[in-house]
Structures are given as C-alpha cells and as structure tokens.
Amino acid sequence: QTVVTQEPSFSVSPGGTVTLTCGLSSGSVSTSYYPSWYQLTPGQAPRTLIYSTNTRSSGVPDRFSGSILGNKAALTITGAQADDESDYYCVLYMGSGIWVFGGGTKLTVL
Amino acid sequence: EVQVVESGGGLVQPGRSLRLSCTASGFTFGDYGMSWVRQAPGKGLEWVGFIRSKAYGGTTEYAASVKGRFTISRDDSKSIAYLQMNSLKIEDTAVYYCTRKGRDGYNLVLRHFDLWGRGTLVTVSS
C-alpha cells in the first residue's frame, strides 16, 4: 500500500521561510506524480495552492512555490504571514484515476 | 459563480445507506471529471473516488477503503455528481468534499483538484 508522507507539524516565525515536504514510503516523488498542494482551514473549502509540481493556482500569492527537492515534492512559503497558519496537504497522482493524499502538515506561525 | 455544493449528509446508522449530491454551477459540468474526498474527525484528507467525464468513458475509480460499498455516478443534464454510500461503517464518519479535477487541454495534462465545495458531514452512529 502506497503511503504519502508529510511532516505532522511545522513552525515558522512571521516573515520567515518554511519548506514542507511530500514523500513516498517507497520510492521517489517525481513530476510524473503531478504533486499538488492544498490549504485546509477550518470552516472553509479547501484551497488549491500548487499543481503539477510548481504551478500556482489562480489568485495564490507568489510567496507560495512548489518544487521537487531531492526525492520529495516540496511546498515553500516565503515571508510567512499569520493567516498562513493552516493545515497543508499534498496529493500524488498514482495513475489510472487514483490519488493518494499525504497525512497533512499543521503549520504554526509564531 | 463557479462552484460546487454538496448536500445530503446527516446521521445514519451503521449498515445503512446514504446518497450525497454535488451540484455544480458556473461551468460546463459534463466537461470535467469529479472526485469525492473526505476528512474524518481529527484526521487528514482521504481521496474516496473519481468519475471521468463522458468524453473519457464516464468510468469510475475508488479507494480500497470504499470499493464495493460506494458508487459514484453523474447526471450531466442536471450538473450533479452523486456518491452512493452503502453498508456504512462508523469509520465512514467524515466531512465529504466534492472536487473538480482540472481539465486537460491541448498539450496540457492536469491531475489535480481545482475546485472544492465546503463539504457535507456524514455521521455514522447507532
């Protein structure tokens, strides 16, 4: 069974930079998995941030960026703001119309 | 406004059935594949299943945790996607989100969810 791994939690200071990662329990994440990232804030619809590894969704500020770092997909937030405090999820496309989400990262800005 | 709105959630006993609806507006529903994603209390997001657009056969895929119990269908004339949930278990308790898969274009392959609803809560309890 494929497991997509994310850091359970992360902390960043306001104005700081943080990189969240998205890996595989077995193997490396590549662009072929079309990694995408979502922000989930209680009471709101999930928000699409990044798709196809590094493409920002419409309206997403450029302080959010995506990449492949080593064998993982990565979401970098540069100049973190208080309202970036949220849960962040990556999802990988496994092929044949199947996706697997990571466990999510709870980001604290303090 | 481009949106999807889920409905049909509620309290249901274990072993019973429930059908969720996802009503789309503001876009040509039939051109898009649709997925359902859920979040159990205190847990992360879990992909539940996917239905392709008719142009790609309208076929479906499911997560192992729901395969054989859940069925996704679509009515393009009404711009609605459905999630039929049978033999419900306590562990199916979750907020269920309807999502739209990004639409492939010329030389463009998209494999992400570009539009989300606010979700509907399903509680399975006796």
mmCIF file of C-alpha atoms in Angstrom:
data_model
loop_
_atom_site.group_PDB
_atom_site.id
_atom_site.type_symbol
_atom_site.label_atom_id
_atom_site.label_comp_id
_atom_site.label_asym_id
_atom_site.label_seq_id
_atom_site.Cartn_x
_atom_site.Cartn_y
_atom_site.Cartn_z
ATOM 1 C CA GLN A 1 0.000 0.000 0.000
ATOM 2 C CA THR A 2 1.318 3.384 -1.021
ATOM 3 C CA VAL A 3 1.851 5.839 1.828
ATOM 4 C CA VAL A 4 2.446 9.519 1.150
ATOM 5 C CA THR A 5 4.430 11.122 3.929
ATOM 6 C CA GLN A 6 4.337 14.665 5.287
ATOM 7 C CA GLU A 7 5.738 16.270 8.407
ATOM 8 C CA PRO A 8 2.965 16.205 11.039
ATOM 9 C CA SER A 9 3.733 19.714 12.164
ATOM 10 C CA PHE A 10 5.987 22.651 11.464
ATOM 11 C CA SER A 11 6.536 26.049 12.963
ATOM 12 C CA VAL A 12 7.696 29.260 11.302
ATOM 13 C CA SER A 13 8.200 32.794 12.501
ATOM 14 C CA PRO A 14 6.301 35.616 10.825
ATOM 15 C CA GLY A 15 8.282 36.714 7.806
ATOM 16 C CA GLY A 16 10.261 33.508 7.796
ATOM 17 C CA THR A 17 10.576 30.768 5.208
ATOM 18 C CA VAL A 18 9.387 27.216 5.613
ATOM 19 C CA THR A 19 9.535 24.199 3.316
ATOM 20 C CA LEU A 20 7.023 21.392 3.723
ATOM 21 C CA THR A 21 7.734 18.102 2.012
ATOM 22 C CA CYS A 22 5.762 15.269 0.474
ATOM 23 C CA GLY A 23 7.409 11.898 0.072
ATOM 24 C CA LEU A 24 6.682 8.273 -0.634
ATOM 25 C CA SER A 25 7.125 5.408 1.785
ATOM 26 C CA SER A 26 8.766 3.558 -1.057
ATOM 27 C CA GLY A 27 10.431 5.372 -3.904
ATOM 28 C CA SER A 28 10.903 8.945 -5.013
ATOM 29 C CA VAL A 29 8.384 11.616 -5.909
ATOM 30 C CA SER A 30 8.837 12.980 -9.402
ATOM 31 C CA THR A 31 6.879 15.276 -11.652
ATOM 32 C CA SER A 32 5.182 12.167 -13.031
ATOM 33 C CA TYR A 33 3.128 12.076 -9.845
ATOM 34 C CA TYR A 34 1.778 15.575 -10.626
ATOM 35 C CA PRO A 35 2.120 16.661 -6.981
ATOM 36 C CA SER A 36 -0.382 19.264 -5.854
ATOM 37 C CA TRP A 37 -0.840 21.136 -2.593
ATOM 38 C CA TYR A 38 -3.932 22.275 -0.724
ATOM 39 C CA GLN A 39 -4.581 24.525 2.245
ATOM 40 C CA LEU A 40 -7.298 23.486 4.645
ATOM 41 C CA THR A 41 -8.647 25.994 7.122
ATOM 42 C CA PRO A 42 -11.499 25.042 9.484
ATOM 43 C CA GLY A 43 -14.879 26.147 8.232
ATOM 44 C CA GLN A 44 -13.661 26.866 4.722
ATOM 45 C CA ALA A 45 -13.490 24.945 1.489
ATOM 46 C CA PRO A 46 -10.025 23.544 0.793
ATOM 47 C CA ARG A 47 -7.927 25.878 -1.314
ATOM 48 C CA THR A 48 -5.760 24.708 -4.194
ATOM 49 C CA LEU A 49 -2.290 26.247 -3.936
ATOM 50 C CA ILE A 50 0.062 24.443 -6.300
ATOM 51 C CA TYR A 51 -0.466 21.874 -9.042
ATOM 52 C CA SER A 52 1.706 19.947 -11.454
ATOM 53 C CA THR A 53 4.632 20.313 -9.053
ATOM 54 C CA ASN A 54 5.198 24.045 -9.365
ATOM 55 C CA THR A 55 2.266 25.860 -10.974
ATOM 56 C CA ARG A 56 0.471 28.316 -8.702
ATOM 57 C CA SER A 57 -3.285 28.208 -8.784
ATOM 58 C CA SER A 58 -5.100 31.378 -9.765
ATOM 59 C CA GLY A 59 -5.018 34.010 -7.040
ATOM 60 C CA VAL A 60 -2.361 32.292 -4.944
ATOM 61 C CA PRO A 61 0.344 34.751 -3.862
ATOM 62 C CA ASP A 62 3.840 34.186 -5.149
ATOM 63 C CA ARG A 63 5.177 33.581 -1.637
ATOM 64 C CA PHE A 64 3.899 30.022 -2.206
ATOM 65 C CA SER A 65 6.052 27.921 -4.509
ATOM 66 C CA GLY A 66 6.384 24.251 -5.366
ATOM 67 C CA SER A 67 9.313 22.133 -6.422
ATOM 68 C CA ILE A 68 10.969 18.749 -6.284
ATOM 69 C CA LEU A 69 13.678 18.661 -3.625
ATOM 70 C CA GLY A 70 15.712 15.507 -3.723
ATOM 71 C CA ASN A 71 13.243 12.655 -3.739
ATOM 72 C CA LYS A 72 10.271 14.640 -2.457
ATOM 73 C CA ALA A 73 7.820 17.275 -3.591
ATOM 74 C CA ALA A 74 8.092 20.484 -1.638
ATOM 75 C CA LEU A 75 5.946 23.483 -0.803
ATOM 76 C CA THR A 76 7.877 26.577 0.222
ATOM 77 C CA ILE A 77 6.288 29.553 1.893
ATOM 78 C CA THR A 78 8.495 32.636 1.786
ATOM 79 C CA GLY A 79 7.650 35.518 4.088
ATOM 80 C CA ALA A 80 5.113 33.611 6.151
ATOM 81 C CA GLN A 81 2.111 35.528 7.377
ATOM 82 C CA ALA A 82 -0.199 34.892 10.296
ATOM 83 C CA ASP A 83 -3.027 33.783 8.072
ATOM 84 C CA ASP A 84 -0.819 31.082 6.564
ATOM 85 C CA GLU A 85 -1.401 29.155 9.777
ATOM 86 C CA SER A 86 -3.342 26.176 8.439
ATOM 87 C CA ASP A 87 -3.165 22.528 7.567
ATOM 88 C CA TYR A 88 -1.409 21.742 4.297
ATOM 89 C CA TYR A 89 -1.944 18.605 2.269
ATOM 90 C CA CYS A 90 -0.160 17.204 -0.720
ATOM 91 C CA VAL A 91 -1.678 14.657 -3.047
ATOM 92 C CA LEU A 92 0.059 12.457 -5.576
ATOM 93 C CA TYR A 93 -1.488 11.018 -8.702
ATOM 94 C CA MET A 94 -0.801 7.281 -8.859
ATOM 95 C CA GLY A 95 -2.136 6.759 -12.355
ATOM 96 C CA SER A 96 -5.342 5.118 -13.576
ATOM 97 C CA GLY A 97 -7.516 7.741 -11.943
ATOM 98 C CA ILE A 98 -6.233 7.147 -8.419
ATOM 99 C CA TRP A 99 -4.867 9.731 -6.000
ATOM 100 C CA VAL A 100 -3.314 9.412 -2.546
ATOM 101 C CA PHE A 101 -3.183 12.236 -0.011
ATOM 102 C CA GLY A 102 -0.439 12.760 2.486
ATOM 103 C CA GLY A 103 -1.280 12.911 6.155
ATOM 104 C CA GLY A 104 -1.073 16.688 6.214
ATOM 105 C CA THR A 105 1.173 19.207 7.961
ATOM 106 C CA LYS A 106 -0.125 21.538 10.639
ATOM 107 C CA LEU A 107 1.723 24.820 10.179
ATOM 108 C CA THR A 108 2.000 27.200 13.093
ATOM 109 C CA VAL A 109 3.103 30.787 12.546
ATOM 110 C CA LEU A 110 4.540 32.264 15.742
ATOM 111 C CA GLU B 1 -20.225 31.931 -9.922
ATOM 112 C CA VAL B 2 -18.218 28.770 -10.483
ATOM 113 C CA GLN B 3 -18.937 26.455 -7.574
ATOM 114 C CA VAL B 4 -19.858 23.010 -6.364
ATOM 115 C CA VAL B 5 -22.173 22.481 -3.423
ATOM 116 C CA GLU B 6 -22.518 19.233 -1.511
ATOM 117 C CA SER B 7 -25.729 18.087 0.116
ATOM 118 C CA GLY B 8 -27.320 15.002 1.605
ATOM 119 C CA GLY B 9 -25.201 14.498 4.696
ATOM 120 C CA GLY B 10 -26.626 13.578 8.050
ATOM 121 C CA LEU B 11 -26.835 10.957 10.763
ATOM 122 C CA VAL B 12 -27.183 7.356 9.624
ATOM 123 C CA GLN B 13 -26.946 4.025 11.406
ATOM 124 C CA PRO B 14 -24.182 1.529 10.661
ATOM 125 C CA GLY B 15 -25.062 -0.770 7.797
ATOM 126 C CA ARG B 16 -27.488 1.699 6.239
ATOM 127 C CA SER B 17 -27.156 3.741 3.063
ATOM 128 C CA LEU B 18 -26.910 7.408 2.203
ATOM 129 C CA ARG B 19 -26.588 9.322 -1.048
ATOM 130 C CA LEU B 20 -24.684 12.572 -1.320
ATOM 131 C CA SER B 21 -25.148 15.060 -4.127
ATOM 132 C CA CYS B 22 -22.717 17.550 -5.611
ATOM 133 C CA THR B 23 -24.469 20.286 -7.558
ATOM 134 C CA ALA B 24 -22.276 22.272 -9.924
ATOM 135 C CA SER B 25 -22.867 25.699 -11.398
ATOM 136 C CA GLY B 26 -20.989 28.270 -13.437
ATOM 137 C CA PHE B 27 -19.191 25.805 -15.694
ATOM 138 C CA THR B 28 -19.885 23.035 -18.209
ATOM 139 C CA PHE B 29 -20.156 20.169 -15.767
ATOM 140 C CA GLY B 30 -20.023 17.458 -18.407
ATOM 141 C CA ASP B 31 -16.523 18.502 -19.487
ATOM 142 C CA TYR B 32 -14.960 17.633 -16.133
ATOM 143 C CA GLY B 33 -14.035 14.630 -14.098
ATOM 144 C CA MET B 34 -15.207 14.813 -10.497
ATOM 145 C CA SER B 35 -13.888 13.354 -7.275
ATOM 146 C CA TRP B 36 -15.013 12.908 -3.712
ATOM 147 C CA VAL B 37 -12.591 13.474 -0.848
ATOM 148 C CA ARG B 38 -13.340 13.041 2.848
ATOM 149 C CA GLN B 39 -11.924 14.105 6.178
ATOM 150 C CA ALA B 40 -12.735 12.096 9.280
ATOM 151 C CA PRO B 41 -12.776 13.954 12.607
ATOM 152 C CA GLY B 42 -9.234 14.778 13.654
ATOM 153 C CA LYS B 43 -7.802 13.051 10.584
ATOM 154 C CA GLY B 44 -6.390 14.090 7.241
ATOM 155 C CA LEU B 45 -7.875 14.216 3.791
ATOM 156 C CA GLU B 46 -8.612 10.909 2.079
ATOM 157 C CA TRP B 47 -9.375 10.521 -1.601
ATOM 158 C CA VAL B 48 -12.563 8.472 -1.972
ATOM 159 C CA GLY B 49 -13.199 8.102 -5.666
ATOM 160 C CA PHE B 50 -13.307 9.616 -9.143
ATOM 161 C CA ILE B 51 -15.652 9.666 -12.117
ATOM 162 C CA ARG B 52 -14.358 10.591 -15.528
ATOM 163 C CA SER B 53 -16.215 12.807 -17.921
ATOM 164 C CA LYS B 54 -18.264 11.105 -20.620
ATOM 165 C CA ALA B 55 -15.562 12.053 -23.119
ATOM 166 C CA TYR B 56 -13.294 9.658 -21.230
ATOM 167 C CA GLY B 57 -15.919 6.984 -20.786
ATOM 168 C CA GLY B 58 -17.558 8.174 -17.579
ATOM 169 C CA THR B 59 -15.839 5.348 -15.728
ATOM 170 C CA THR B 60 -15.052 5.313 -12.031
ATOM 171 C CA GLU B 61 -12.211 4.537 -9.646
ATOM 172 C CA TYR B 62 -12.322 4.055 -5.866
ATOM 173 C CA ALA B 63 -10.095 3.939 -2.857
ATOM 174 C CA ALA B 64 -9.637 0.459 -1.435
ATOM 175 C CA SER B 65 -11.386 1.527 1.792
ATOM 176 C CA VAL B 66 -14.700 2.117 -0.014
ATOM 177 C CA LYS B 67 -14.502 -0.115 -3.079
ATOM 178 C CA GLY B 68 -17.554 -2.334 -3.359
ATOM 179 C CA ARG B 69 -19.571 -0.165 -0.961
ATOM 180 C CA PHE B 70 -19.531 3.290 -2.543
ATOM 181 C CA THR B 71 -20.606 4.225 -6.070
ATOM 182 C CA ILE B 72 -20.075 7.497 -7.871
ATOM 183 C CA SER B 73 -22.375 8.495 -10.709
ATOM 184 C CA ARG B 74 -23.192 11.637 -12.615
ATOM 185 C CA ASP B 75 -26.141 13.288 -14.322
ATOM 186 C CA ASP B 76 -24.691 15.798 -16.742
ATOM 187 C CA SER B 77 -28.165 17.089 -17.681
ATOM 188 C CA LYS B 78 -28.593 18.252 -14.073
ATOM 189 C CA SER B 79 -24.909 19.082 -13.409
ATOM 190 C CA ILE B 80 -24.890 16.762 -10.418
ATOM 191 C CA ALA B 81 -22.457 14.131 -9.218
ATOM 192 C CA TYR B 82 -23.599 11.561 -6.686
ATOM 193 C CA LEU B 83 -21.897 9.453 -4.060
ATOM 194 C CA GLN B 84 -23.998 6.454 -3.116
ATOM 195 C CA MET B 85 -22.729 5.018 0.149
ATOM 196 C CA ASN B 86 -23.919 1.553 1.168
ATOM 197 C CA SER B 87 -23.079 -0.656 4.141
ATOM 198 C CA LEU B 88 -21.857 2.359 6.043
ATOM 199 C CA LYS B 89 -19.380 1.872 8.854
ATOM 200 C CA ILE B 90 -18.599 4.054 11.842
ATOM 201 C CA GLU B 91 -15.240 4.828 10.267
ATOM 202 C CA ASP B 92 -17.017 6.413 7.290
ATOM 203 C CA THR B 93 -17.927 9.322 9.554
ATOM 204 C CA ALA B 94 -16.391 12.369 7.887
ATOM 205 C CA VAL B 95 -16.910 15.613 6.075
ATOM 206 C CA TYR B 96 -17.281 14.714 2.410
ATOM 207 C CA TYR B 97 -15.990 17.159 -0.163
ATOM 208 C CA CYS B 98 -16.843 17.269 -3.839
ATOM 209 C CA THR B 99 -13.972 18.351 -6.050
ATOM 210 C CA ARG B 100 -13.467 19.076 -9.710
ATOM 211 C CA LYS B 101 -10.480 17.659 -11.496
ATOM 212 C CA GLY B 102 -8.561 20.123 -13.620
ATOM 213 C CA ARG B 103 -9.485 19.791 -17.267
ATOM 214 C CA ASP B 104 -6.865 18.530 -19.679
ATOM 215 C CA GLY B 105 -6.214 20.690 -22.683
ATOM 216 C CA TYR B 106 -4.109 20.718 -25.812
ATOM 217 C CA ASN B 107 -0.663 19.592 -24.694
ATOM 218 C CA LEU B 108 -1.838 20.054 -21.115
ATOM 219 C CA VAL B 109 -2.240 17.183 -18.685
ATOM 220 C CA LEU B 110 -3.761 18.093 -15.340
ATOM 221 C CA ARG B 111 -4.032 15.754 -12.411
ATOM 222 C CA HIS B 112 -5.194 17.993 -9.563
ATOM 223 C CA PHE B 113 -8.386 19.258 -7.990
ATOM 224 C CA ASP B 114 -9.084 22.843 -8.948
ATOM 225 C CA LEU B 115 -12.464 23.498 -7.347
ATOM 226 C CA TRP B 116 -13.800 22.405 -3.952
ATOM 227 C CA GLY B 117 -17.080 22.599 -2.127
ATOM 228 C CA ARG B 118 -17.462 23.328 1.565
ATOM 229 C CA GLY B 119 -18.364 19.747 2.324
ATOM 230 C CA THR B 120 -21.232 17.894 3.963
ATOM 231 C CA LEU B 121 -20.978 15.996 7.239
ATOM 232 C CA VAL B 122 -21.862 12.322 7.386
ATOM 233 C CA THR B 123 -22.118 10.777 10.832
ATOM 234 C CA VAL B 124 -22.445 7.019 11.098
ATOM 235 C CA SER B 125 -23.613 6.078 14.560
ATOM 236 C CA SER B 126 -26.168 3.901 16.285
#
